[in-house]
Short mmCIF file of C-alpha atoms in Angstrom, two decimals:
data_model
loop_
_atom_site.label_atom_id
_atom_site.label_comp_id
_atom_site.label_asym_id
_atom_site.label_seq_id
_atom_site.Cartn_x
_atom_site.Cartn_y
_atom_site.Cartn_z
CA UNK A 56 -46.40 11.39 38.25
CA UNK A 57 -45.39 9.10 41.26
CA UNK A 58 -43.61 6.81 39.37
CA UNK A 59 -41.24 9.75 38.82
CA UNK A 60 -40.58 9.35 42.76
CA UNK A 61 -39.86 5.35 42.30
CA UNK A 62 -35.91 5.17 41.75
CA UNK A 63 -36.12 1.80 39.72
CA UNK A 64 -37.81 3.44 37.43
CA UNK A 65 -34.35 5.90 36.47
CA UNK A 66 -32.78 2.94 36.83
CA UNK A 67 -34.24 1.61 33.91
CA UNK A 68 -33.81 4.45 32.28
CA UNK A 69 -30.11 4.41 32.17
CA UNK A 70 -30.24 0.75 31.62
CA UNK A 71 -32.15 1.43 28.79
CA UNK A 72 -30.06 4.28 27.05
CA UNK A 73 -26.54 2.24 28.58
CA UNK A 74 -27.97 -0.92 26.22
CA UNK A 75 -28.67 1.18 23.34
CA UNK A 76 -25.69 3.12 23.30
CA UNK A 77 -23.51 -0.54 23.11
CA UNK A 78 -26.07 -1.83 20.88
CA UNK A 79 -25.02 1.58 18.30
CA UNK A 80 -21.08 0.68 18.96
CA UNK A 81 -21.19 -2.88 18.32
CA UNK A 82 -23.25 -2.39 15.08
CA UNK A 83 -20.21 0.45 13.98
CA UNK A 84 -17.31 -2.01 14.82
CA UNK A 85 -19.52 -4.70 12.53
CA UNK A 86 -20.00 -1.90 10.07
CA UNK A 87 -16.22 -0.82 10.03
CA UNK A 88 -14.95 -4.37 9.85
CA UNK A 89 -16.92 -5.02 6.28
CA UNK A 90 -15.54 -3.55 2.87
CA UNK A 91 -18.97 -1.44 2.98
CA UNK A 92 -17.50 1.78 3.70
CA UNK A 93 -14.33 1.39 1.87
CA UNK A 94 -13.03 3.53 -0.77
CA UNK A 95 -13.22 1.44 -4.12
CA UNK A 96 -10.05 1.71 -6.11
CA UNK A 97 -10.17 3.32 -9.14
CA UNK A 98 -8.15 1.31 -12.09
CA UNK A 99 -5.16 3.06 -13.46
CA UNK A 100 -4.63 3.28 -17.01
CA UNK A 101 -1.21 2.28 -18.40
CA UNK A 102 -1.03 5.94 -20.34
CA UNK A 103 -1.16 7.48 -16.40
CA UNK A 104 1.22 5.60 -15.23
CA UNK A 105 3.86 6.13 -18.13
CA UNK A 106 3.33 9.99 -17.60
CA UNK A 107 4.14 9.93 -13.71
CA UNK A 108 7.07 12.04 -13.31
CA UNK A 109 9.78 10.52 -10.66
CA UNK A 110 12.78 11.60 -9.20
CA UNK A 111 15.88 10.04 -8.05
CA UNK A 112 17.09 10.01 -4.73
CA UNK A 113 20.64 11.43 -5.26
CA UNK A 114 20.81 15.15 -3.67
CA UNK A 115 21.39 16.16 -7.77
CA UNK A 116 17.62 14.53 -8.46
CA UNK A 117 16.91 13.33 -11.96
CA UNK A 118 13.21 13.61 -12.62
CA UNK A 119 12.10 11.23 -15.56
CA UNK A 120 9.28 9.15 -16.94
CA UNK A 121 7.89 6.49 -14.98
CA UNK A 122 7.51 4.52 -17.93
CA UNK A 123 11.52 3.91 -18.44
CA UNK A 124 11.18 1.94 -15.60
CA UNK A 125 9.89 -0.50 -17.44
CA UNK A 126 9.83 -0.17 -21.04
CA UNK A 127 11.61 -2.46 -21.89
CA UNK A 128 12.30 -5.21 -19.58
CA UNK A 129 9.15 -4.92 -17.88
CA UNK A 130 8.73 -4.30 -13.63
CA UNK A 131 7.68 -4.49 -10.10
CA UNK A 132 6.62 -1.66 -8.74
CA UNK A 133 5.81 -1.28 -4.83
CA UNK A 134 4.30 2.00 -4.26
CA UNK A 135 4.78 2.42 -0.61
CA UNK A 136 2.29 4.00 2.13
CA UNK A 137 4.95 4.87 4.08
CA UNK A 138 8.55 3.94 4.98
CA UNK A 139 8.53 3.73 8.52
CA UNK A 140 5.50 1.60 9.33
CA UNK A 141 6.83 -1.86 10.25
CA UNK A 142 3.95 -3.22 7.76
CA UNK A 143 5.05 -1.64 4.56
CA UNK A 144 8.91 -2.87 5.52
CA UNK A 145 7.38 -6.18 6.14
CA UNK A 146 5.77 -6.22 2.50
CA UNK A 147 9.06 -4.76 1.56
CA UNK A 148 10.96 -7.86 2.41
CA UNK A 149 8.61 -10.48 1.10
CA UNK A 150 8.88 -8.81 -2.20
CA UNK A 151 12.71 -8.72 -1.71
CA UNK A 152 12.74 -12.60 -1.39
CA UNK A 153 11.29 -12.55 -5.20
CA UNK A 154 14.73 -11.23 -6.24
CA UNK A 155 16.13 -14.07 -7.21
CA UNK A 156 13.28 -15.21 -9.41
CA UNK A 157 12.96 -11.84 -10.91
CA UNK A 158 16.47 -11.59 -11.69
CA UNK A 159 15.93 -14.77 -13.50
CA UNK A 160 13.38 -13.18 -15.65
CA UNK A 161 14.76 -10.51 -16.01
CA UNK A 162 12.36 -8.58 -13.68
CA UNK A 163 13.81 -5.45 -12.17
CA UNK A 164 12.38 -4.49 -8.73
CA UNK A 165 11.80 -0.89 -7.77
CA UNK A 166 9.95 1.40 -5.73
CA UNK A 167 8.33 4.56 -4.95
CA UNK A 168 7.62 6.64 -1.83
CA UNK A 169 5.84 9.79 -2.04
CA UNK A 170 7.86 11.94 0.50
CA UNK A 171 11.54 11.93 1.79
CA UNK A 172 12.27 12.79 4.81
CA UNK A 173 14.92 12.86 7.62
CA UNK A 174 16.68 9.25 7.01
CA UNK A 175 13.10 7.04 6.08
CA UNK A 176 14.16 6.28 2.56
CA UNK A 177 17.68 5.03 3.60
CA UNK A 178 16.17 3.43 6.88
CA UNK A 179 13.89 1.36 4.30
CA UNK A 180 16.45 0.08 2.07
CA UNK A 181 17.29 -2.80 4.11
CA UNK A 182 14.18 -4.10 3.91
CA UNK A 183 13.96 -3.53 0.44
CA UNK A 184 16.26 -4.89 -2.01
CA UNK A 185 15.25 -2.55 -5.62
CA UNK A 186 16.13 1.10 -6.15
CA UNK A 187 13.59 3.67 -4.95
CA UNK A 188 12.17 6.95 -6.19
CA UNK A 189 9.88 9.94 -5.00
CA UNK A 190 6.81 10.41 -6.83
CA UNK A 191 6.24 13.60 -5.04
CA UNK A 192 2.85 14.12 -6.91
CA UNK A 193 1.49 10.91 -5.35
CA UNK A 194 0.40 9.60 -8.64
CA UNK A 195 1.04 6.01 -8.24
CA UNK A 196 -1.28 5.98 -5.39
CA UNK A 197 -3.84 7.35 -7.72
CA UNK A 198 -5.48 8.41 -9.86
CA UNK A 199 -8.12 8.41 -6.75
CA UNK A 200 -6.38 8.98 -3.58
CA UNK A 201 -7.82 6.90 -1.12
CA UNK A 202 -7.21 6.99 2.52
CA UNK A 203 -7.68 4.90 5.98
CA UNK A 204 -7.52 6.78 9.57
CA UNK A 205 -9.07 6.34 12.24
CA UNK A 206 -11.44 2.93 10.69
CA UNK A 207 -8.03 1.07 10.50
CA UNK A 208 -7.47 0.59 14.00
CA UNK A 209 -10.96 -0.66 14.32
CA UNK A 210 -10.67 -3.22 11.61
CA UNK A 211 -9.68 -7.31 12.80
CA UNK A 212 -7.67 -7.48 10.08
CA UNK A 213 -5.22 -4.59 10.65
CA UNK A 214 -4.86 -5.70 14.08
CA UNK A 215 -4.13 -9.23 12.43
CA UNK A 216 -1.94 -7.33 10.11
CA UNK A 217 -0.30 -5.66 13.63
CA UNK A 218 0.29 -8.70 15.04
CA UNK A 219 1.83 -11.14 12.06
CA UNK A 220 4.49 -8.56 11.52
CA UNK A 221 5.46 -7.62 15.19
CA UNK A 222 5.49 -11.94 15.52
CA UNK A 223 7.52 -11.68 12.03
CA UNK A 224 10.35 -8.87 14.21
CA UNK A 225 9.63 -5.89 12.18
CA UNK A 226 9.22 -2.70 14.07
CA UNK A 227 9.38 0.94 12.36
CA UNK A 228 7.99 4.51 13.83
CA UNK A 229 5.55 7.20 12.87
CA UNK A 230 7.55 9.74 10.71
CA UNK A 231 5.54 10.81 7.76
CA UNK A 232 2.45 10.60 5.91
CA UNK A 233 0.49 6.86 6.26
CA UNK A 234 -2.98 7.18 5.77
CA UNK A 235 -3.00 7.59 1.82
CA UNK A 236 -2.57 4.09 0.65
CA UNK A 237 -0.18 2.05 -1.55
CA UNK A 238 -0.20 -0.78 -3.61
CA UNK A 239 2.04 -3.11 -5.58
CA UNK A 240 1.85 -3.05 -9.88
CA UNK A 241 3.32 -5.64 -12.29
CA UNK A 242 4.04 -3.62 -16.17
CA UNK A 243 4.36 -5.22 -19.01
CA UNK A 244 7.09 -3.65 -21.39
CA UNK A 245 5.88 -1.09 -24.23
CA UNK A 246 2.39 -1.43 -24.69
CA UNK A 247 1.52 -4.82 -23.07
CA UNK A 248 0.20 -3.16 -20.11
CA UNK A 249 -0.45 -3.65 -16.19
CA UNK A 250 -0.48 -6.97 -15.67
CA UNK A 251 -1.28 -7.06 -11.98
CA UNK A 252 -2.53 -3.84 -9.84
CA UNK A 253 -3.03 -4.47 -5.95
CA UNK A 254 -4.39 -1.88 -4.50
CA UNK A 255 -4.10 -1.86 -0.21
CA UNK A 256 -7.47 -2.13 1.31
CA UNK A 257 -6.50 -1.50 4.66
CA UNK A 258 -3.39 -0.98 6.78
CA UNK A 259 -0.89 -4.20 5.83
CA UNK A 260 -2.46 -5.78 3.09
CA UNK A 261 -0.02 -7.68 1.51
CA UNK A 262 0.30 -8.32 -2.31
CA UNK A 263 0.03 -12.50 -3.05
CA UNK A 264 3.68 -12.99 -4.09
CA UNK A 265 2.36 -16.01 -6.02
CA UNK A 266 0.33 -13.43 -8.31
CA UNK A 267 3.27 -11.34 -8.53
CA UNK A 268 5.35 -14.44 -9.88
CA UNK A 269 2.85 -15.13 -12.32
CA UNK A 270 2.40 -12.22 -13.57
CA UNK A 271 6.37 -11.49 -14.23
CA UNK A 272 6.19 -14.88 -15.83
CA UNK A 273 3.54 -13.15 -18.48
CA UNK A 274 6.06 -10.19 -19.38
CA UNK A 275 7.69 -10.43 -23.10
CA UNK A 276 10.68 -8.40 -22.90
CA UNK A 277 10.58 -5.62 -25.90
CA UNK A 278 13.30 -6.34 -28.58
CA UNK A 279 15.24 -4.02 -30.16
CA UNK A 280 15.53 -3.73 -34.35
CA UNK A 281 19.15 -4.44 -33.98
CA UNK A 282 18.53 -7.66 -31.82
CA UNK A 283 16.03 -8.85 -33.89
CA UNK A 284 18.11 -9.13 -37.15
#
């Protein structure tokens, strides 16, 4: 038992466990930084989206069908993780510079938050150039909830994310619910469906606005009997 006596011999030791113990938290920052532990988005049928009650955001709200968003001339629809984060009001602006070329279609732009709280909403609408509802049952960022905490500020990307918007002069604050995430969808009027459904992966991930073009380019607005005679 002598070579308890020998103090090299703890010194190893701690070497040892000190090694081991940055061996285990590089392996979980490679771990977090893959797709492996990410929630897989669950496809949304066009029947649950039609049936998402929204509300207006007039103090007198006006709950409707989500679907009469876009019955009939189609629509882009940002579903937004949350107001204040300087990401989403990034993503918010890059969709707003599609305006033009959605007017041109015929596009409308809208979106929908899933709280509304002291002045977020009105904060955001710089930033974001559509009306805006409350889909206080979260269903647009369903039908599986999925969320991101404490992995996202772990992940490259996010920090990547972080950094092109701060460079881009966005900034924004922490009111309000931001872990349950958002997403960007492209309808078809009537029956011809979702044409494009981006689901966030992580904190900032942006929609391709090319996709988004291309997909309003696929929408046939619906005709009316009268218009068609």
């Amino acid at each position: 038992m002598s070579f308890l006596q020998d103090p090299s011999f703890f010194s190893m030791g701690m070497w040892s466990i000190g090694a081991g113990a940055v061996g285990v938290a590089a392996l979980a920052l490679l771990l977090a930084n893959t797709d492996m532990f990410l929630a897989t988005p669950q496809k949304a049928a066009l029947e649950y989206l039609e049936d998402i009650d929204l509300k207006t955001m007039e103090k007198d709200a006006v709950t409707f069908k989500a679907k009469a968003l876009w019955e009939k001339n189609g629509a882009v629809i940002m579903a937004v993780r949350r107001p204040g984060c300087f990401l989403c009001r990034e993503e918010a602006a890059d969709l707003s510079s599609l305006k033009p070329r959605l007017d041109e279609l015929g596009v409308p732009l809208y979106a929908v938050v899933k709280e509304h709280i002291k002045n977020e909403v009105k904060d955001f609408q710089p930033y974001f150039k559509g009306e805006i509802f409350l889909d206080e049952k979260k269903k647009f960022y369903g039908p599986q909830e999925r969320k991101m905490v404490f992995m996202g500020f772990v992940r490259l990307g996010v920090w990547q994310n972080f950094f092109r918007a701060w460079k881009g002069g966005f900034s924004g604050n922490l009111d309000g619910e931001g872990f349950i995430l958002g997403g960007v969808f492209v309808m078809g009027p009537g029956k011809q469906g979702i044409l494009l459904e981006h689901r966030e992966k992580e904190f900032g991930d942006k929609v391709n606005l090319t996709s988004v073009l291309e997909a309003a380019r696929k929408i046939r607005p619906q005709t009316s009997a009268s218009e068609k005679q």
